[in-house]
Amino acid sequence: MKDVTVDGSRLRSTLEELARFGATASGVSRTSFSAADAEARAWLRAEVEASGLSLRTDGIGNLFVTVAPAGATDAPAVWTGSHIDSVPDGGRFDGALGSMAALEVVRRLTEADVPLRRPVTMVVFADEEGCYHHLLGSTALVRPFPPDELAALRGRDDDLLVDALGGLGWDVAAAGRTAVPAGSVHAFVELHIEQGAVLETSSADIGVVTSIVGMGGGRLEFTGRADHAGTTPMAMRRDPLRGAGEFLAQLPDITASISETAVATCGIIGVEPGGANVVPALARLQLDFRDVRREAIEDLETALVAAASDAAGRHGLEVTHTRDSITDPAPLDSGLQDLIESVAAGRGHSTRLMPSGAGHDAQNMSRLAPTGMIFIPSTGGRSHSPAEHSSWADVEAGANVLLGTVIALATR
Ligand code: GLV
Ligand code: MN
Ligand code: MN
């Protein structure tokens, strides 16, 4: 079979086009199920259909495009893809790269008439960035959300997921019917930017991911009492931010007590009712915590909740905790690591084996099928910021390693 490669200039222009949706001065704000996300989804459908392919959306918003050889349409498929939602005020490459490279893969397989022995499916996972639940779409593929868990999921603006899905005109009941049948995925491969500086500082072209960190999350609500900011003496207040602030100051010590690798972040804080001259009645903290072992994440969660409860007690507050399910740390498939290394070497690229500290849908997919990830360098290691950047040469190189890997998996 002759060498099939991606169309680098088309890949660049699809990435640039996608970056129009939710565009900021130099990045994108395209949080899941926002108007910008809906526009990007509509644009993607048109792109896919213009290529003579069709796009399917499942109940939670995962998108699928399949190319299948005649006579083997039901064989387990090779999946590749990523996500097109972004963090608020994020960059243009996180998720977009692996999604648009997957589009390029299905386009090239069709155009070059690659003799597939099994289907290849492009997937775009919903809400990877966890506006409603970390890795929402891929979690729903491996473990569909029971109706009450689904009904309780809230976004960063405290809106309900079911309202967001209903607002898009989707059948909310279908959001619980997203499971992928066991054995239907042959393998999954995701291309992504590294989001750190290891490749850049070690001058390696391609990162071959060995494992992905596990993640927990949830919400703490400290409740006190609203009072007048001028007339209520400091000693007479039940200010929930005092408890929340004291709790947050302890995060470094709490994580250090668990392991050297544990991290915990509060990236969203809200107070109610929210007036400069009102002692708040409620303080809400959204937490994200990670480690490389499941037991450590469980211990971290227990320690965080205990510290929140102690801080609340010291200030005469109540605290409630709503937990997100834990996404397990995932070792990736060693056979796929070897394959990615050999495809990259065959294209003249240096490689480096490395773990991922960022979460990815690949960690859920690894529970369904052998899974691999390909990283390309991130300039300055910057990510989750408009400063996110990778060179077009690296984008094309990564996409060609992805295409070569998918072809190897789908033709043998
Ligand atoms: C995804 O970007 C994550 O690591 O949260
Ligand atoms: Mn990502
Ligand atoms: Mn991200």
Coordinates of C-alpha atoms and ligand atoms in Angstrom, one line a residue:
M1 CA 0.0 0.0 0.0
K2 CA 1.4 3.4 -0.9
D3 CA 2.1 5.9 1.9
V4 CA -1.0 7.8 2.8
T5 CA -0.6 11.2 4.6
V6 CA -2.8 13.9 5.8
D7 CA -3.5 17.1 3.9
G8 CA -1.6 19.5 6.2
S9 CA -3.0 22.7 4.8
R10 CA -6.6 21.4 5.0
L11 CA -6.0 20.3 8.6
R12 CA -4.7 23.8 9.4
S13 CA -7.7 25.4 7.8
T14 CA -10.2 23.2 9.6
L15 CA -8.5 24.0 12.9
E16 CA -8.6 27.7 12.0
E17 CA -12.3 27.5 11.0
L18 CA -13.2 25.7 14.3
A19 CA -11.4 28.4 16.2
R20 CA -13.9 30.9 14.9
F21 CA -16.6 29.5 17.2
G22 CA -16.3 31.1 20.6
A23 CA -13.2 33.1 19.3
T24 CA -11.5 35.4 21.8
A25 CA -8.6 37.7 21.1
S26 CA -6.2 34.8 20.7
G27 CA -8.0 31.7 22.0
V28 CA -11.5 30.3 22.3
S29 CA -14.2 30.2 25.0
R30 CA -16.4 27.2 23.8
T31 CA -17.7 25.6 26.9
S32 CA -19.9 22.5 26.4
F33 CA -23.5 23.0 25.3
S34 CA -23.0 26.8 25.0
A35 CA -24.1 28.7 21.8
A36 CA -20.6 28.6 20.5
D37 CA -20.4 24.8 21.0
A38 CA -23.8 24.4 19.2
E39 CA -22.5 26.5 16.3
A40 CA -19.3 24.4 16.1
R41 CA -21.3 21.2 16.1
A42 CA -23.5 22.5 13.3
W43 CA -20.4 23.5 11.3
L44 CA -18.8 20.1 11.9
R45 CA -21.9 18.3 10.7
A46 CA -21.8 20.4 7.5
E47 CA -18.1 19.6 7.0
V48 CA -18.7 15.9 7.5
E49 CA -21.6 15.9 5.1
A50 CA -19.7 17.9 2.5
S51 CA -17.2 15.0 2.5
G52 CA -20.0 12.5 1.7
L53 CA -20.0 11.1 5.2
S54 CA -22.7 11.2 7.9
L55 CA -22.6 12.3 11.5
R56 CA -24.5 10.7 14.4
T57 CA -25.1 12.3 17.8
D58 CA -25.8 10.2 20.9
G59 CA -28.0 11.2 23.8
I60 CA -25.3 13.1 25.7
G61 CA -23.8 14.8 22.7
N62 CA -21.0 12.6 21.6
L63 CA -20.5 12.8 17.9
F64 CA -19.6 9.8 15.6
V65 CA -18.6 9.5 11.9
T66 CA -17.9 6.0 10.6
V67 CA -16.2 4.8 7.5
A68 CA -16.7 1.1 7.0
P69 CA -15.5 -1.5 4.4
A70 CA -18.3 -3.3 2.6
G71 CA -18.9 -6.7 4.3
A72 CA -17.3 -5.7 7.6
T73 CA -19.6 -2.9 8.8
D74 CA -20.3 -4.7 12.1
A75 CA -16.7 -5.6 12.9
P76 CA -15.2 -3.9 16.0
A77 CA -14.1 -0.4 14.9
V78 CA -10.9 1.5 15.4
W79 CA -11.9 4.8 17.1
T80 CA -10.0 8.0 17.0
G81 CA -11.0 11.5 18.2
S82 CA -11.0 14.0 21.1
H83 CA -13.2 17.0 22.1
I84 CA -14.2 20.4 20.7
D85 CA -15.4 22.0 23.9
S86 CA -12.9 24.2 25.7
V87 CA -12.3 25.6 29.1
P88 CA -13.5 29.2 29.6
D89 CA -10.9 31.5 28.0
G90 CA -9.0 28.5 26.7
G91 CA -6.8 27.8 23.7
R92 CA -7.3 26.7 20.1
F93 CA -5.6 23.3 20.3
D94 CA -6.8 21.4 23.4
G95 CA -9.2 18.8 22.0
A96 CA -9.6 20.6 18.7
L97 CA -6.3 19.1 17.4
G98 CA -7.4 15.4 18.0
S99 CA -10.9 16.1 16.7
M100 CA -9.9 17.8 13.5
A101 CA -7.0 15.3 12.9
A102 CA -9.7 12.5 13.3
L103 CA -11.8 14.3 10.7
E104 CA -8.7 14.4 8.4
V105 CA -8.2 10.6 9.1
V106 CA -11.7 9.6 8.0
R107 CA -11.4 12.0 5.0
R108 CA -8.0 10.6 3.9
L109 CA -9.1 6.9 4.4
T110 CA -12.0 7.6 2.0
E111 CA -10.2 9.7 -0.5
A112 CA -7.2 7.4 -0.7
D113 CA -9.5 4.3 -0.8
V114 CA -7.4 2.7 1.9
P115 CA -8.3 -1.1 2.0
L116 CA -9.8 -1.3 5.5
R117 CA -10.5 -4.6 7.1
R118 CA -12.6 -3.0 9.9
P119 CA -14.6 0.3 10.3
V120 CA -12.9 3.4 11.5
T121 CA -14.9 5.8 13.7
M122 CA -14.2 9.4 14.4
V123 CA -15.5 10.5 17.8
V124 CA -15.9 13.9 19.4
F125 CA -16.7 13.5 23.1
A126 CA -19.1 15.8 24.8
D127 CA -18.0 18.0 27.7
E128 CA -14.5 16.7 28.1
E129 CA -13.6 19.8 30.1
G130 CA -16.1 18.8 32.7
C131 CA -18.4 21.8 32.8
Y132 CA -21.0 19.3 34.1
H133 CA -18.8 16.3 35.0
H134 CA -15.2 15.7 34.1
L135 CA -15.0 13.6 30.9
L136 CA -18.8 13.6 30.7
G137 CA -19.3 12.1 27.3
S138 CA -16.8 9.3 27.5
T139 CA -17.9 8.5 31.1
A140 CA -21.4 8.0 29.7
L141 CA -20.1 5.5 27.1
V142 CA -18.5 3.3 29.7
R143 CA -21.0 3.9 32.5
P144 CA -24.3 5.5 31.5
F145 CA -25.5 8.0 34.1
P146 CA -28.5 6.7 36.1
P147 CA -31.5 9.1 35.8
D148 CA -31.1 10.6 39.3
E149 CA -27.3 11.2 38.9
L150 CA -28.0 12.8 35.5
A151 CA -30.7 15.0 36.9
A152 CA -28.4 16.3 39.6
L153 CA -25.5 17.3 37.4
R154 CA -25.0 21.0 37.4
G155 CA -22.7 23.2 35.3
R156 CA -20.3 26.0 36.3
D157 CA -23.1 28.5 36.2
D158 CA -25.1 26.2 38.5
D159 CA -27.5 25.3 35.6
L160 CA -28.7 21.7 35.3
L161 CA -27.3 19.5 32.5
V162 CA -30.7 18.2 31.7
D163 CA -31.9 21.8 31.0
A164 CA -28.8 22.4 28.8
L165 CA -29.5 19.3 26.8
G166 CA -33.3 20.1 26.6
G167 CA -32.4 23.6 25.5
L168 CA -30.6 22.2 22.5
G169 CA -33.8 20.3 21.6
W170 CA -32.3 16.9 22.6
D171 CA -34.3 14.1 24.1
V172 CA -33.1 14.1 27.8
A173 CA -34.2 10.5 28.3
A174 CA -31.7 9.4 25.6
A175 CA -28.8 10.8 27.7
G176 CA -29.0 7.7 29.9
R177 CA -28.8 5.3 27.0
T178 CA -25.3 5.9 25.8
A179 CA -23.5 2.7 26.6
V180 CA -21.2 1.3 24.0
P181 CA -21.7 -2.5 23.6
A182 CA -18.7 -4.5 24.9
G183 CA -16.4 -5.7 22.1
S184 CA -17.6 -3.1 19.6
V185 CA -14.4 -1.1 19.8
H186 CA -11.2 -2.7 18.4
A187 CA -8.8 0.1 19.6
F188 CA -8.9 3.8 20.5
V189 CA -6.1 6.3 19.6
E190 CA -6.2 10.0 20.6
L191 CA -3.9 12.8 19.3
H192 CA -3.5 15.7 21.8
I193 CA -1.2 18.6 22.6
E194 CA 1.1 17.7 25.5
Q195 CA -0.1 20.7 27.7
G196 CA 3.2 20.7 29.5
A197 CA 6.9 21.4 28.5
V198 CA 8.4 17.9 28.7
L199 CA 8.6 17.4 24.9
E200 CA 9.8 20.9 24.2
T201 CA 12.6 20.8 26.8
S202 CA 13.7 17.3 25.8
S203 CA 13.5 18.1 22.1
A204 CA 11.4 15.0 21.4
D205 CA 9.0 15.3 18.4
I206 CA 6.3 12.9 19.7
G207 CA 5.1 11.9 23.1
V208 CA 3.9 8.3 23.5
V209 CA 1.6 8.3 26.6
T210 CA 2.1 5.5 29.1
S211 CA -0.6 6.3 31.6
I212 CA -3.2 9.0 32.5
V213 CA -3.8 10.5 36.0
G214 CA -7.1 9.7 37.8
M215 CA -9.5 12.5 38.7
G216 CA -12.1 13.2 41.3
G217 CA -14.3 16.3 41.7
G218 CA -17.3 17.8 43.5
R219 CA -18.8 20.7 45.1
L220 CA -18.7 22.1 48.7
E221 CA -21.4 24.5 49.8
F222 CA -20.7 26.3 53.1
T223 CA -23.9 27.9 54.5
G224 CA -23.9 30.7 57.0
R225 CA -26.1 33.8 57.4
A226 CA -26.6 36.9 55.3
D227 CA -26.1 40.1 57.3
H228 CA -25.4 43.8 56.8
A229 CA -21.8 44.4 56.0
G230 CA -21.6 47.6 58.0
T231 CA -23.7 46.9 61.1
T232 CA -22.7 43.3 61.9
P233 CA -19.6 43.1 64.2
M234 CA -17.0 40.7 63.0
A235 CA -17.4 38.4 66.0
M236 CA -21.2 38.1 65.4
R237 CA -21.0 36.9 61.7
R238 CA -21.5 33.4 60.3
D239 CA -19.6 34.2 57.1
P240 CA -19.3 31.1 54.9
L241 CA -16.3 32.5 53.0
R242 CA -14.3 32.4 56.2
G243 CA -14.8 28.7 56.5
A244 CA -14.2 28.2 52.7
G245 CA -11.1 30.4 52.8
E246 CA -9.6 28.6 55.7
F247 CA -10.3 25.3 54.0
L248 CA -8.7 26.5 50.7
A249 CA -5.5 27.6 52.5
Q250 CA -5.1 24.0 53.7
L251 CA -5.0 22.5 50.2
P252 CA -1.2 22.3 49.9
D253 CA -0.9 20.5 53.3
I254 CA -3.8 18.1 52.6
T255 CA -2.4 17.0 49.2
A256 CA 1.1 16.7 50.7
S257 CA -0.3 14.4 53.4
I258 CA -1.6 12.0 50.7
S259 CA 1.3 11.7 48.3
E260 CA 3.9 13.7 46.3
T261 CA 1.8 13.5 43.2
A262 CA -1.6 14.5 44.6
V263 CA -3.0 17.9 43.4
A264 CA -6.2 19.7 44.3
T265 CA -7.6 22.8 42.7
C266 CA -10.6 25.1 43.3
G267 CA -11.2 26.9 40.0
I268 CA -14.7 28.1 40.7
I269 CA -15.9 30.0 43.7
G270 CA -19.4 31.6 44.0
V271 CA -21.0 33.5 46.8
E272 CA -24.7 34.2 47.3
P273 CA -26.5 36.5 47.3
G274 CA -23.4 38.4 46.0
G275 CA -23.5 42.1 47.1
A276 CA -20.4 44.1 48.1
N277 CA -22.2 45.2 51.2
V278 CA -23.7 41.9 52.2
V279 CA -22.1 39.2 54.3
P280 CA -22.7 36.2 52.1
A281 CA -25.2 33.5 53.1
L282 CA -23.5 30.8 51.0
A283 CA -20.1 30.0 49.5
R284 CA -19.7 27.4 46.8
L285 CA -16.4 25.8 45.8
Q286 CA -15.9 23.5 42.8
L287 CA -13.1 21.1 43.4
D288 CA -10.8 19.1 41.1
F289 CA -8.3 16.6 42.6
R290 CA -6.0 14.1 41.0
D291 CA -3.5 11.4 41.7
V292 CA -1.9 8.5 40.0
R293 CA -3.6 5.8 42.2
R294 CA -7.3 5.3 42.7
E295 CA -6.9 4.7 46.5
A296 CA -5.0 7.9 46.8
I297 CA -7.8 9.8 45.1
E298 CA -10.3 8.2 47.5
D299 CA -8.1 9.1 50.5
L300 CA -7.7 12.7 49.2
E301 CA -11.5 13.0 48.8
T302 CA -12.0 11.8 52.4
A303 CA -9.3 14.3 53.7
L304 CA -10.8 17.2 51.7
V305 CA -14.3 16.6 53.0
A306 CA -13.1 16.2 56.6
A307 CA -11.1 19.4 56.4
A308 CA -14.1 21.3 55.0
S309 CA -16.3 20.0 57.8
D310 CA -13.7 21.1 60.5
A311 CA -13.4 24.5 58.9
A312 CA -17.2 24.9 58.8
G313 CA -17.4 23.8 62.5
R314 CA -14.9 26.4 63.6
H315 CA -17.0 29.2 62.1
G316 CA -20.5 28.1 63.0
L317 CA -21.3 27.0 59.4
E318 CA -22.9 24.0 57.8
V319 CA -21.2 22.4 54.8
T320 CA -22.6 20.0 52.2
H321 CA -20.6 17.9 49.7
T322 CA -21.8 16.7 46.3
R323 CA -19.3 14.4 44.8
D324 CA -18.6 13.6 41.2
S325 CA -17.8 10.0 40.4
I326 CA -14.0 9.2 40.3
T327 CA -12.4 8.6 36.9
D328 CA -9.8 5.9 37.4
P329 CA -6.1 6.4 36.5
A330 CA -5.4 4.5 33.4
P331 CA -2.3 2.7 32.1
L332 CA -2.4 2.7 28.3
D333 CA -1.9 -0.3 26.1
S334 CA 1.8 -1.4 25.7
G335 CA 1.2 -2.8 22.2
L336 CA -0.2 0.5 21.1
Q337 CA 2.7 2.3 22.6
D338 CA 5.0 0.1 20.5
L339 CA 2.9 0.7 17.4
I340 CA 2.9 4.5 17.8
E341 CA 6.7 4.5 18.5
S342 CA 7.3 2.5 15.3
V343 CA 5.0 4.6 13.1
A344 CA 6.6 7.8 14.5
A345 CA 10.1 6.4 13.9
G346 CA 9.2 5.3 10.4
R347 CA 8.3 8.9 9.7
G348 CA 11.7 10.1 11.1
H349 CA 10.4 11.4 14.4
S350 CA 12.1 11.1 17.8
T351 CA 9.7 9.8 20.6
R352 CA 9.5 9.9 24.3
L353 CA 7.4 7.7 26.6
M354 CA 5.6 9.9 29.2
P355 CA 2.6 9.9 31.6
S356 CA -0.2 12.4 31.2
G357 CA -1.1 14.7 34.2
A358 CA -4.0 16.1 32.2
G359 CA -7.2 14.0 32.1
H360 CA -8.4 12.7 28.7
D361 CA -11.3 10.7 27.4
A362 CA -8.8 8.1 26.5
Q363 CA -8.7 7.0 30.1
N364 CA -12.4 6.0 29.9
M365 CA -11.9 4.5 26.5
S366 CA -9.1 2.3 27.9
R367 CA -11.8 0.4 29.8
L368 CA -13.5 -0.5 26.5
A369 CA -10.5 -1.3 24.3
P370 CA -6.7 -1.2 23.9
T371 CA -6.0 2.6 24.0
G372 CA -3.1 4.8 23.0
M373 CA -2.3 8.5 23.0
I374 CA 0.0 10.6 20.9
F375 CA 1.3 14.0 22.2
I376 CA 2.9 16.8 20.2
P377 CA 4.9 19.6 21.9
S378 CA 3.1 22.6 23.4
T379 CA 5.1 25.9 23.1
G380 CA 6.3 26.9 26.5
G381 CA 4.1 24.1 28.0
R382 CA 1.2 26.5 28.1
S383 CA -2.4 25.2 28.1
H384 CA -5.9 25.9 29.4
S385 CA -5.1 29.5 28.4
P386 CA -5.2 31.5 25.2
A387 CA -1.4 31.2 25.1
E388 CA -1.8 27.5 24.1
H389 CA 0.2 27.0 20.9
S390 CA 1.8 24.2 18.8
S391 CA 3.6 24.7 15.5
W392 CA 1.8 23.7 12.2
A393 CA 4.8 21.4 11.5
D394 CA 4.2 19.5 14.8
V395 CA 0.4 19.5 14.1
E396 CA 1.0 17.8 10.7
A397 CA 3.6 15.4 12.1
G398 CA 1.2 14.3 14.9
A399 CA -1.7 13.9 12.5
N400 CA 0.4 11.7 10.3
V401 CA 1.5 9.5 13.2
L402 CA -2.2 9.2 14.1
L403 CA -3.2 8.4 10.5
G404 CA -0.4 5.8 10.2
T405 CA -1.4 4.2 13.5
V406 CA -5.1 4.0 12.6
I407 CA -4.2 2.6 9.2
A408 CA -2.1 -0.1 10.8
L409 CA -4.9 -1.0 13.2
A410 CA -7.6 -1.0 10.6
T411 CA -5.9 -2.8 7.8
R412 CA -4.4 -5.8 9.5
Ligands
GLV1 C1 -8.7 18.2 30.9 O1 -8.2 19.1 30.2 C2 -8.3 18.1 32.2 O2 -7.2 17.6 32.5 O3 -9.0 18.5 33.1
MN2 MN -8.2 18.0 26.1
MN3 MN -8.4 20.6 28.6

